[in-house]
Tab-separated table of C-alpha atoms in Angstrom:
chain	number	residue	atom	x	y	z
A	1	MET	CA	0.000	0.000	0.000
A	2	SER	CA	2.840	2.349	0.812
A	3	HIS	CA	4.393	1.545	-2.583
A	4	THR	CA	1.120	2.483	-4.288
A	5	ASN	CA	0.942	5.746	-2.349
A	6	ALA	CA	4.524	6.556	-3.298
A	7	LEU	CA	3.774	6.003	-6.982
A	8	ARG	CA	0.648	8.118	-6.684
A	9	THR	CA	2.637	10.900	-5.029
A	10	ALA	CA	5.351	10.781	-7.691
A	11	ARG	CA	2.750	10.840	-10.439
A	12	GLY	CA	1.051	13.773	-8.767
A	13	LEU	CA	4.283	15.771	-8.589
A	14	ALA	CA	5.250	15.090	-12.197
A	15	PRO	CA	3.703	18.258	-13.714
A	16	VAL	CA	5.683	20.608	-11.475
A	17	LEU	CA	9.018	18.783	-11.694
A	18	PRO	CA	10.184	20.740	-14.784
A	19	VAL	CA	9.833	23.928	-12.726
A	20	VAL	CA	11.894	22.347	-9.953
A	21	ALA	CA	14.527	21.490	-12.575
A	22	VAL	CA	14.783	25.157	-13.567
A	23	ILE	CA	15.441	26.097	-9.941
A	24	ALA	CA	18.027	23.317	-9.585
A	25	LEU	CA	19.932	24.474	-12.685
A	26	LEU	CA	20.528	27.838	-11.043
A	27	ALA	CA	22.938	26.043	-8.699
A	28	LEU	CA	25.370	25.513	-11.566
A	29	PRO	CA	28.342	27.899	-11.725
A	30	VAL	CA	28.335	30.659	-14.325
A	31	ALA	CA	31.334	30.469	-16.662
A	32	PRO	CA	33.725	33.442	-16.264
A	33	GLY	CA	32.899	36.042	-18.869
A	34	GLY	CA	29.634	34.299	-19.704
A	35	GLU	CA	27.360	36.799	-18.028
A	36	GLY	CA	24.536	38.202	-20.081
A	37	GLY	CA	23.918	35.200	-22.368
A	38	ALA	CA	21.281	32.503	-22.138
A	39	SER	CA	21.816	30.149	-19.205
A	40	PRO	CA	20.800	26.488	-18.790
A	41	ALA	CA	17.953	27.682	-16.569
A	42	ASP	CA	16.658	29.886	-19.401
A	43	ALA	CA	16.662	26.898	-21.747
A	44	ALA	CA	14.878	24.806	-19.110
A	45	SER	CA	12.226	27.512	-18.729
A	46	GLY	CA	11.450	27.033	-22.414
A	47	VAL	CA	10.996	23.333	-21.708
A	48	VAL	CA	8.581	24.265	-18.903
A	49	VAL	CA	6.448	26.260	-21.340
A	50	LEU	CA	6.567	23.376	-23.844
A	51	CYS	CA	5.590	20.812	-21.186
A	52	CYS	CA	2.686	22.997	-20.162
A	53	ALA	CA	1.453	23.265	-23.743
A	54	ILE	CA	1.740	19.503	-24.293
A	55	ARG	CA	-0.091	18.807	-21.050
A	56	LEU	CA	-2.936	21.119	-22.015
A	57	LEU	CA	-3.303	19.445	-25.406
A	58	ARG	CA	-3.004	15.921	-24.029
A	59	HIS	CA	-5.494	16.299	-21.202
A	60	ARG	CA	-7.699	18.765	-23.072
A	61	ARG	CA	-7.668	21.040	-20.069
A	62	ARG	CA	-9.148	24.481	-20.282
A	63	PRO	CA	-6.300	26.999	-20.405
A	64	LEU	CA	-6.178	30.205	-18.380
A	65	SER	CA	-9.319	31.888	-17.163
A	66	ARG	CA	-10.368	35.175	-18.751
A	67	THR	CA	-9.127	37.097	-15.743
A	68	ALA	CA	-5.731	35.379	-15.861
A	69	VAL	CA	-5.427	36.035	-19.605
A	70	VAL	CA	-6.110	39.731	-19.098
A	71	VAL	CA	-3.814	40.108	-16.079
A	72	LEU	CA	-0.881	38.132	-17.482
A	73	GLY	CA	-1.385	39.326	-21.043
A	74	LEU	CA	-1.645	43.023	-20.234
A	75	PRO	CA	2.128	43.691	-20.507
A	76	VAL	CA	2.171	42.373	-24.084
A	77	ALA	CA	0.790	45.717	-25.288
A	78	GLY	CA	3.793	47.555	-23.872
A	79	PHE	CA	6.192	44.951	-25.256
A	80	ALA	CA	4.738	45.349	-28.742
A	81	VAL	CA	5.128	49.129	-28.593
A	82	ALA	CA	8.734	48.819	-27.399
A	83	ALA	CA	9.527	46.296	-30.154
A	84	ALA	CA	8.108	48.645	-32.777
A	85	GLY	CA	10.330	51.450	-31.495
A	86	ALA	CA	13.541	49.394	-31.292
A	87	MET	CA	16.513	50.664	-33.285
A	88	THR	CA	17.149	47.346	-35.065
A	89	PRO	CA	15.003	44.306	-35.929
A	90	GLY	CA	17.366	42.125	-33.897
A	91	ALA	CA	16.858	44.231	-30.773
A	92	ALA	CA	13.104	44.177	-31.343
A	93	LEU	CA	12.950	40.398	-31.709
A	94	THR	CA	15.275	39.477	-28.817
A	95	GLY	CA	13.800	42.091	-26.488
A	96	PHE	CA	10.214	41.072	-27.198
A	97	ALA	CA	11.006	37.363	-26.781
A	98	ARG	CA	12.905	37.890	-23.512
A	99	TRP	CA	10.259	40.048	-21.866
A	100	LEU	CA	7.479	37.776	-23.091
A	101	GLN	CA	9.327	34.806	-21.593
A	102	ILE	CA	9.856	36.374	-18.171
A	103	PHE	CA	6.600	38.214	-17.597
A	104	VAL	CA	4.013	36.229	-19.566
A	105	LEU	CA	4.918	32.728	-20.769
A	106	VAL	CA	6.812	31.277	-17.795
A	107	PRO	CA	4.441	32.730	-15.139
A	108	ALA	CA	1.456	31.392	-17.096
A	109	ALA	CA	3.086	27.976	-17.380
A	110	VAL	CA	3.817	27.865	-13.641
A	111	LEU	CA	0.225	28.914	-12.925
A	112	LEU	CA	-1.068	25.997	-14.996
A	113	LEU	CA	1.433	23.371	-13.819
A	114	VAL	CA	1.052	24.118	-10.100
A	115	ARG	CA	-2.127	22.395	-9.004
A	116	ASP	CA	-2.293	22.442	-5.226
A	117	ARG	CA	-0.602	23.517	-2.006
A	118	ARG	CA	1.747	20.538	-2.098
A	119	ASP	CA	3.237	21.813	-5.364
A	120	VAL	CA	3.634	25.308	-3.931
A	121	ARG	CA	5.458	23.980	-0.885
A	122	LEU	CA	7.713	21.858	-3.102
A	123	LEU	CA	8.709	24.917	-5.137
A	124	ALA	CA	9.147	27.031	-1.995
A	125	TRP	CA	11.444	24.453	-0.402
A	126	SER	CA	13.329	24.135	-3.699
A	127	VAL	CA	14.005	27.876	-3.605
A	128	VAL	CA	15.096	27.592	0.029
A	129	ALA	CA	17.459	24.731	-0.855
A	130	LEU	CA	18.947	26.746	-3.724
A	131	ALA	CA	19.371	29.719	-1.397
A	132	MET	CA	21.114	27.564	1.196
A	133	TRP	CA	23.558	26.269	-1.415
A	134	GLN	CA	24.303	29.674	-2.894
A	135	GLY	CA	24.501	31.163	0.607
A	136	ALA	CA	26.983	28.493	1.727
A	137	VAL	CA	29.192	29.243	-1.275
A	138	GLY	CA	28.909	32.946	-0.570
A	139	VAL	CA	29.797	32.658	3.112
A	140	HIS	CA	32.820	30.543	2.161
A	141	GLN	CA	33.887	33.254	-0.270
A	142	TYR	CA	33.584	35.888	2.441
A	143	ALA	CA	35.421	33.823	5.042
A	144	THR	CA	38.297	32.836	2.751
A	145	GLY	CA	38.644	36.078	0.804
A	146	THR	CA	37.775	34.453	-2.523
A	147	GLY	CA	34.682	36.470	-3.347
A	148	ALA	CA	34.148	39.509	-5.533
A	149	SER	CA	36.134	42.657	-4.890
A	150	TYR	CA	34.595	45.067	-2.374
A	151	MET	CA	36.387	48.041	-0.798
A	152	GLY	CA	39.728	46.644	-1.948
A	153	GLN	CA	39.078	43.187	-0.482
A	154	GLU	CA	37.788	40.082	-2.252
A	155	ILE	CA	35.122	39.364	0.338
A	156	ARG	CA	31.820	40.071	-1.386
A	157	ALA	CA	29.625	36.963	-1.453
A	158	VAL	CA	28.386	36.281	-4.986
A	159	GLY	CA	27.816	32.512	-4.917
A	160	THR	CA	28.286	30.697	-8.210
A	161	PHE	CA	27.161	33.704	-10.260
A	162	GLY	CA	30.509	35.454	-10.335
A	163	PRO	CA	31.409	39.143	-9.876
A	164	GLY	CA	29.665	40.081	-13.115
A	165	ASP	CA	26.300	39.406	-11.434
A	166	VAL	CA	26.748	40.618	-7.864
A	167	MET	CA	22.975	40.684	-7.376
A	168	GLY	CA	22.543	37.011	-8.331
A	169	MET	CA	23.306	35.397	-4.995
A	170	ALA	CA	21.614	38.209	-3.074
A	171	THR	CA	18.433	37.693	-5.105
A	172	VAL	CA	18.401	33.915	-4.599
A	173	VAL	CA	19.118	34.195	-0.871
A	174	SER	CA	16.435	36.864	-0.490
A	175	PHE	CA	13.861	34.689	-2.246
A	176	GLY	CA	14.851	31.758	-0.042
A	177	LEU	CA	14.591	33.882	3.086
A	178	VAL	CA	11.142	35.133	2.106
A	179	CYS	CA	9.988	31.550	1.411
A	180	ALA	CA	11.411	30.360	4.743
A	181	VAL	CA	9.631	33.145	6.629
A	182	GLY	CA	6.323	32.257	4.985
A	183	LEU	CA	6.731	28.558	5.752
A	184	ALA	CA	7.743	29.275	9.351
A	185	LEU	CA	4.883	31.662	10.137
A	186	ALA	CA	2.015	29.405	9.090
A	187	ALA	CA	0.615	26.960	11.613
A	188	GLY	CA	1.564	23.883	9.625
A	189	SER	CA	3.498	20.897	10.870
A	190	VAL	CA	5.993	21.468	13.656
A	191	ARG	CA	8.778	19.949	11.554
A	192	GLN	CA	8.112	22.376	8.706
A	193	ARG	CA	8.172	25.373	11.026
A	194	VAL	CA	11.365	24.272	12.785
A	195	TRP	CA	13.290	23.636	9.581
A	196	ALA	CA	11.988	26.831	8.015
A	197	LEU	CA	13.063	28.801	11.087
A	198	VAL	CA	16.544	27.241	10.984
A	199	CYS	CA	16.931	28.076	7.286
A	200	MET	CA	15.639	31.593	7.879
A	201	VAL	CA	18.261	32.256	10.553
A	202	LEU	CA	21.090	30.765	8.499
A	203	LEU	CA	20.201	32.743	5.372
A	204	VAL	CA	20.591	36.051	7.205
A	205	VAL	CA	24.398	35.626	7.126
A	206	PRO	CA	24.933	35.314	3.340
A	207	LEU	CA	22.434	38.088	2.712
A	208	ALA	CA	24.451	40.352	5.020
A	209	VAL	CA	27.815	39.600	3.395
A	210	SER	CA	26.374	40.098	-0.102
A	211	PHE	CA	26.607	43.836	0.677
A	212	SER	CA	23.560	44.397	-1.535
A	213	ARG	CA	21.667	47.409	-0.227
A	214	GLY	CA	18.672	46.924	-2.506
A	215	ALA	CA	18.256	43.285	-1.457
A	216	TRP	CA	18.464	44.279	2.219
A	217	ILE	CA	15.737	46.889	1.869
A	218	ALA	CA	13.443	44.639	-0.164
A	219	THR	CA	13.893	41.711	2.241
A	220	VAL	CA	13.133	43.817	5.303
A	221	VAL	CA	9.974	45.198	3.683
A	222	ALA	CA	8.789	41.817	2.364
A	223	CYS	CA	9.424	39.902	5.584
A	224	GLY	CA	7.896	42.726	7.601
A	225	ALA	CA	4.778	42.516	5.438
A	226	GLN	CA	4.644	38.759	5.952
A	227	LEU	CA	4.895	39.196	9.715
A	228	VAL	CA	2.065	41.718	9.756
A	229	LEU	CA	-0.139	39.607	7.496
A	230	ALA	CA	0.459	36.519	9.638
A	231	GLY	CA	-0.800	38.242	12.777
A	232	LEU	CA	0.529	40.607	15.406
A	233	ARG	CA	1.511	37.949	17.934
A	234	ARG	CA	3.573	35.999	15.447
A	235	ALA	CA	5.057	39.220	14.107
A	236	VAL	CA	6.352	40.210	17.546
A	237	ALA	CA	7.776	36.745	18.262
A	238	ALA	CA	9.492	36.374	14.876
A	239	GLY	CA	10.768	39.947	14.993
A	240	ALA	CA	12.363	39.282	18.362
A	241	VAL	CA	14.110	36.166	16.989
A	242	VAL	CA	15.496	38.038	13.972
A	243	ALA	CA	16.665	40.941	16.140
A	244	ALA	CA	18.401	38.568	18.549
A	245	VAL	CA	20.137	36.715	15.715
A	246	SER	CA	21.285	39.981	14.145
A	247	VAL	CA	22.694	41.222	17.450
A	248	ILE	CA	24.525	37.929	18.056
A	249	LEU	CA	25.992	37.712	14.561
A	250	VAL	CA	27.041	41.335	14.180
A	251	GLY	CA	27.542	42.423	17.757
A	252	GLY	CA	28.762	39.188	19.303
A	253	PHE	CA	30.767	37.581	16.519
A	254	GLY	CA	31.454	40.742	14.539
A	255	VAL	CA	30.323	39.312	11.191
A	256	GLY	CA	31.427	42.111	8.884
A	257	SER	CA	30.348	44.690	11.456
A	258	THR	CA	32.455	47.634	10.241
A	259	LEU	CA	31.844	47.072	6.539
A	260	LEU	CA	28.150	46.414	7.136
A	261	GLN	CA	27.785	49.635	9.097
A	262	GLU	CA	29.480	51.566	6.317
A	263	ARG	CA	27.280	49.908	3.701
A	264	VAL	CA	24.090	50.609	5.625
A	265	SER	CA	25.040	54.230	6.233
A	266	SER	CA	25.770	54.683	2.508
A	267	ILE	CA	22.085	54.046	1.698
A	268	GLY	CA	21.169	57.572	2.728
A	269	GLN	CA	24.258	59.273	1.338
A	270	VAL	CA	22.811	60.877	-1.775
A	271	GLY	CA	23.841	64.484	-1.479
A	272	ASP	CA	26.447	64.142	1.263
A	273	ALA	CA	29.559	62.495	-0.250
A	274	PRO	CA	27.911	59.460	-1.877
A	275	ASP	CA	30.110	56.653	-3.175
A	276	GLN	CA	30.594	56.254	-6.922
A	277	SER	CA	28.039	53.453	-7.224
A	278	VAL	CA	25.355	55.705	-5.738
A	279	THR	CA	26.412	58.571	-8.023
A	280	ASP	CA	26.251	56.295	-11.070
A	281	ARG	CA	22.835	55.007	-10.085
A	282	TYR	CA	21.245	58.398	-9.653
A	283	THR	CA	22.907	59.672	-12.806
A	284	MET	CA	21.426	56.799	-14.802
A	285	TRP	CA	18.051	57.367	-13.179
A	286	ALA	CA	18.140	60.964	-14.359
A	287	ALA	CA	19.157	59.834	-17.852
A	288	ALA	CA	16.261	57.348	-18.004
A	289	ALA	CA	13.790	60.025	-16.924
A	290	ASP	CA	15.174	62.365	-19.592
A	291	MET	CA	14.675	59.683	-22.261
A	292	TRP	CA	11.081	59.326	-21.171
A	293	ARG	CA	10.466	63.051	-21.364
A	294	GLU	CA	11.770	62.944	-24.928
A	295	ARG	CA	9.402	60.106	-25.907
A	296	PRO	CA	6.760	59.935	-23.173
A	297	LEU	CA	4.282	57.510	-24.748
A	298	THR	CA	6.405	54.796	-26.355
A	299	GLY	CA	9.942	55.277	-25.017
A	300	VAL	CA	13.126	54.650	-26.999
A	301	GLY	CA	12.430	50.972	-27.703
A	302	PHE	CA	13.935	47.687	-26.523
A	303	LYS	CA	17.676	47.884	-25.773
A	304	GLY	CA	17.510	51.620	-26.388
A	305	PHE	CA	18.811	52.734	-22.999
A	306	PRO	CA	22.507	51.925	-23.719
A	307	GLU	CA	22.299	53.637	-27.102
A	308	HIS	CA	20.792	56.856	-25.705
A	309	ARG	CA	22.539	56.855	-22.312
A	310	ASP	CA	25.516	59.081	-23.142
A	311	ALA	CA	23.316	61.671	-24.825
A	312	HIS	CA	21.236	62.091	-21.667
A	313	ALA	CA	23.664	61.325	-18.798
A	314	SER	CA	25.784	63.932	-17.036
A	315	LEU	CA	29.570	63.851	-16.781
A	316	ALA	CA	29.265	62.407	-13.257
A	317	LEU	CA	28.632	58.953	-14.764
A	318	SER	CA	31.673	56.694	-14.651
A	319	SER	CA	32.839	54.541	-17.564
A	320	GLY	CA	31.627	51.360	-15.866
A	321	SER	CA	31.732	49.306	-12.717
A	322	ASP	CA	34.885	47.485	-11.605
A	323	ILE	CA	34.734	43.699	-11.850
A	324	GLU	CA	37.314	41.567	-10.061
A	325	GLY	CA	37.659	38.535	-7.828
A	326	ALA	CA	35.891	35.172	-7.574
A	327	GLY	CA	38.095	33.739	-10.319
A	328	THR	CA	37.735	36.713	-12.665
A	329	GLU	CA	40.465	39.114	-13.697
A	330	TYR	CA	39.968	42.852	-13.366
A	331	ARG	CA	37.829	44.470	-16.046
A	332	LYS	CA	35.284	47.220	-16.537
A	333	GLN	CA	31.643	46.245	-16.916
A	334	PRO	CA	29.622	48.785	-18.917
A	335	LEU	CA	26.535	50.320	-17.345
A	336	LEU	CA	23.775	49.214	-19.719
A	337	SER	CA	20.691	49.805	-17.589
A	338	PRO	CA	19.503	52.320	-14.969
A	339	HIS	CA	19.333	49.647	-12.231
A	340	ASN	CA	15.691	50.581	-11.662
A	341	MET	CA	13.069	48.415	-13.320
A	342	TYR	CA	10.407	51.106	-13.357
A	343	LEU	CA	12.711	53.663	-14.986
A	344	LEU	CA	14.004	51.067	-17.445
A	345	VAL	CA	10.452	50.311	-18.564
A	346	LEU	CA	9.576	54.009	-18.619
A	347	SER	CA	12.592	54.898	-20.764
A	348	GLU	CA	12.312	51.997	-23.222
A	349	GLN	CA	8.548	51.361	-23.284
A	350	GLY	CA	7.129	54.731	-22.258
A	351	ILE	CA	4.113	55.365	-20.105
A	352	VAL	CA	2.160	52.755	-22.100
A	353	GLY	CA	4.548	49.984	-21.158
A	354	LEU	CA	4.910	51.100	-17.547
A	355	LEU	CA	1.154	51.245	-16.946
A	356	ALA	CA	0.639	47.858	-18.600
A	357	LEU	CA	3.396	46.078	-16.650
A	358	THR	CA	2.782	47.643	-13.238
A	359	GLY	CA	-0.963	47.277	-13.761
A	360	SER	CA	-0.451	43.540	-14.230
A	361	TRP	CA	1.586	43.303	-11.024
A	362	LEU	CA	-0.949	45.285	-9.005
A	363	ALA	CA	-3.725	43.112	-10.421
A	364	LEU	CA	-1.856	40.147	-8.907
A	365	LEU	CA	-1.037	41.817	-5.598
A	366	VAL	CA	-4.538	42.995	-4.667
A	367	PRO	CA	-6.394	39.645	-4.983
A	368	ALA	CA	-3.389	37.835	-3.490
A	369	LEU	CA	-3.544	39.994	-0.372
A	370	ARG	CA	-7.321	39.662	-0.226
A	371	ARG	CA	-7.140	35.866	-0.300
A	372	LEU	CA	-4.403	35.855	2.288
A	373	VAL	CA	-6.486	37.947	4.677
A	374	ARG	CA	-9.428	35.616	4.089
A	375	ALA	CA	-7.225	32.599	4.799
A	376	ARG	CA	-6.042	34.084	8.089
A	377	ARG	CA	-9.571	34.912	9.206
A	378	ALA	CA	-10.650	31.341	8.456
A	379	ARG	CA	-8.569	30.173	11.415
A	380	ASP	CA	-11.432	31.076	13.727
A	381	PRO	CA	-13.316	28.165	15.342
A	382	GLY	CA	-15.878	26.623	13.046
A	383	ASP	CA	-14.093	27.579	9.816
A	384	ALA	CA	-12.570	25.197	7.317
A	385	PRO	CA	-9.206	23.860	8.462
A	386	THR	CA	-7.964	23.720	4.860
A	387	ALA	CA	-7.739	27.505	4.785
A	388	GLU	CA	-5.317	27.479	7.700
A	389	SER	CA	-3.101	24.959	5.961
A	390	SER	CA	-3.049	27.227	2.907
A	391	LEU	CA	-1.737	30.202	4.861
A	392	ASP	CA	1.926	29.357	4.276
A	393	CYS	CA	1.343	29.294	0.511
A	394	GLY	CA	-0.271	32.720	0.653
A	395	LEU	CA	2.497	34.192	2.779
A	396	VAL	CA	5.136	32.865	0.380
A	397	ALA	CA	3.302	34.128	-2.718
A	398	CYS	CA	2.594	37.604	-1.336
A	399	GLY	CA	6.058	37.944	0.184
A	400	LEU	CA	7.781	37.103	-3.099
A	401	LEU	CA	5.771	39.668	-5.048
A	402	VAL	CA	6.261	42.391	-2.429
A	403	TRP	CA	10.006	41.696	-2.439
A	404	GLN	CA	10.130	41.974	-6.206
A	405	LEU	CA	8.130	45.205	-6.338
A	406	VAL	CA	10.421	46.843	-3.784
A	407	ASN	CA	13.636	45.465	-5.258
A	408	PHE	CA	12.689	46.742	-8.712
A	409	ALA	CA	13.305	50.246	-7.356
A	410	TYR	CA	17.010	49.317	-7.057
A	411	ALA	CA	17.478	46.674	-9.768
A	412	ASP	CA	16.118	45.425	-13.074
A	413	ILE	CA	16.072	42.135	-14.938
A	414	GLY	CA	19.285	40.515	-16.091
A	415	GLY	CA	21.399	37.461	-15.377
A	416	PRO	CA	20.450	33.827	-14.729
A	417	THR	CA	18.216	34.652	-11.747
A	418	THR	CA	15.770	36.507	-14.003
A	419	VAL	CA	14.038	33.198	-14.722
A	420	LEU	CA	13.553	32.745	-10.964
A	421	THR	CA	11.670	36.040	-10.982
A	422	ALA	CA	9.330	34.553	-13.584
A	423	ILE	CA	8.723	31.466	-11.419
A	424	CYS	CA	7.935	33.631	-8.402
A	425	LEU	CA	5.458	35.647	-10.457
A	426	GLY	CA	3.845	32.363	-11.477
A	427	LEU	CA	3.501	31.282	-7.848
A	428	THR	CA	1.851	34.588	-6.989
A	429	ALA	CA	-0.448	34.209	-9.994
A	430	TRP	CA	-1.476	30.741	-8.790
A	431	TRP	CA	-2.420	32.150	-5.402
A	432	ALA	CA	-4.131	35.253	-6.762
A	433	LEU	CA	-5.843	33.841	-9.867
A	434	GLY	CA	-5.952	30.089	-9.302
A	435	GLY	CA	-9.678	29.987	-8.604
A	436	ARG	CA	-10.568	26.850	-6.670
A	437	GLU	CA	-6.927	25.910	-6.464
A	438	GLY	CA	-6.246	29.058	-4.492
A	439	CYS	CA	-7.426	29.770	-0.975
A	440	PRO	CA	-9.511	28.473	0.597
A	441	GLU	CA	-9.527	25.117	-1.149
A	442	PRO	CA	-12.548	22.836	-1.166
A	443	ALA	CA	-12.086	19.433	0.366
A	444	VAL	CA	-11.754	16.759	-2.310
A	445	SER	CA	-11.707	13.107	-1.435
A	446	GLU	CA	-9.210	10.658	-2.907
A	447	ALA	CA	-12.085	8.773	-4.513
A	448	SER	CA	-13.215	11.918	-6.295
A	449	LYS	CA	-9.676	12.553	-7.504
A	450	GLU	CA	-9.441	9.036	-8.939
A	451	ALA	CA	-12.840	9.350	-10.631
A	452	ALA	CA	-12.033	12.723	-12.187
A	453	PRO	CA	-11.312	12.639	-15.950
A	454	ARG	CA	-7.659	12.794	-16.866
């Protein structure tokens, strides 16, 4: 009987396994100098879309609901406008395909392949496992001085992504931390909460030594939102644990205390002696805004920011960022984007593209938060217990989207981890738009499942 149950469980997980494979491929090291090209995870995401299409045809399942089609398809209008305004046909084709992959096709495929809370938890734990691996590599880099160059020392934790993608490890660890917080806050099994809490505490260290200010801010906001949405009592308890761990690590063991303090203080140094990275960022922000004012409706087209940057940027902009360490020789990396997703979209796709893309994200966030609040209220006596068991899925989905919306103020898409952004958007879409598969779920007996048409 146990063998039969194991086969049934394996067969039930089969649809979501291609998505797990995409996450697993992000553990592979990036070849030196290979940043910016298609990664194995990108190729696997195409397989995910193909598997979803085959599954729909084979089982004759109804595809996305009308609401999901509108919400996920809304950004296509902005992408089409940006492709029409691109400087070359090659830029139009590659830009349109890339943005369609990340913000429409992969999220839609994840929405259709994820069927229940078990699949969501599997993907969440897969992200946590990836974060633990990348975090372990990053902490080793910091401890042994084999990381990316930072303040003259090769101590910056970048994981397997290399110094050309300093945000890669920070993004993965942040996603893992957000997933761990969501899994730990829900009143699920004791084992799940304990392991999630352990992973949450451990992931604080690599996030700290990534020295990524944007990831810090986004993680604090996202986890804070999760704590509030989970309930005040849990928020106070979890906040006390995080504060105690931070004091022990930084104050007791001195984990990067001086450098961390300098990095944190640099967040607010805009007009008072900012470092060059801050100067470059705000200079590129101003350049992106100037491009938008020149073409407010449609922007300068896909891949147009690098071409128009010098014509709109001030002399304060440096020639590029310094890349060194983690097995890479010193070189200059050109600044090809404003490091702000909203300004990138505004400059290249205009107000049409920005409204379409952000409108899609807000259309996911609002129903996701509404369902999460409903799931938390269902914990009262007399309500369905299935809603309580769905709370961790809602906390993970909402936390991931909040993190992404905040982080987009300090970063944009690029690098291997971009496909992980697409998966997270798909998880949020499942929670927000999944209908009966969302929260709360109706109770379905095993007999009904077996009798259902396949």
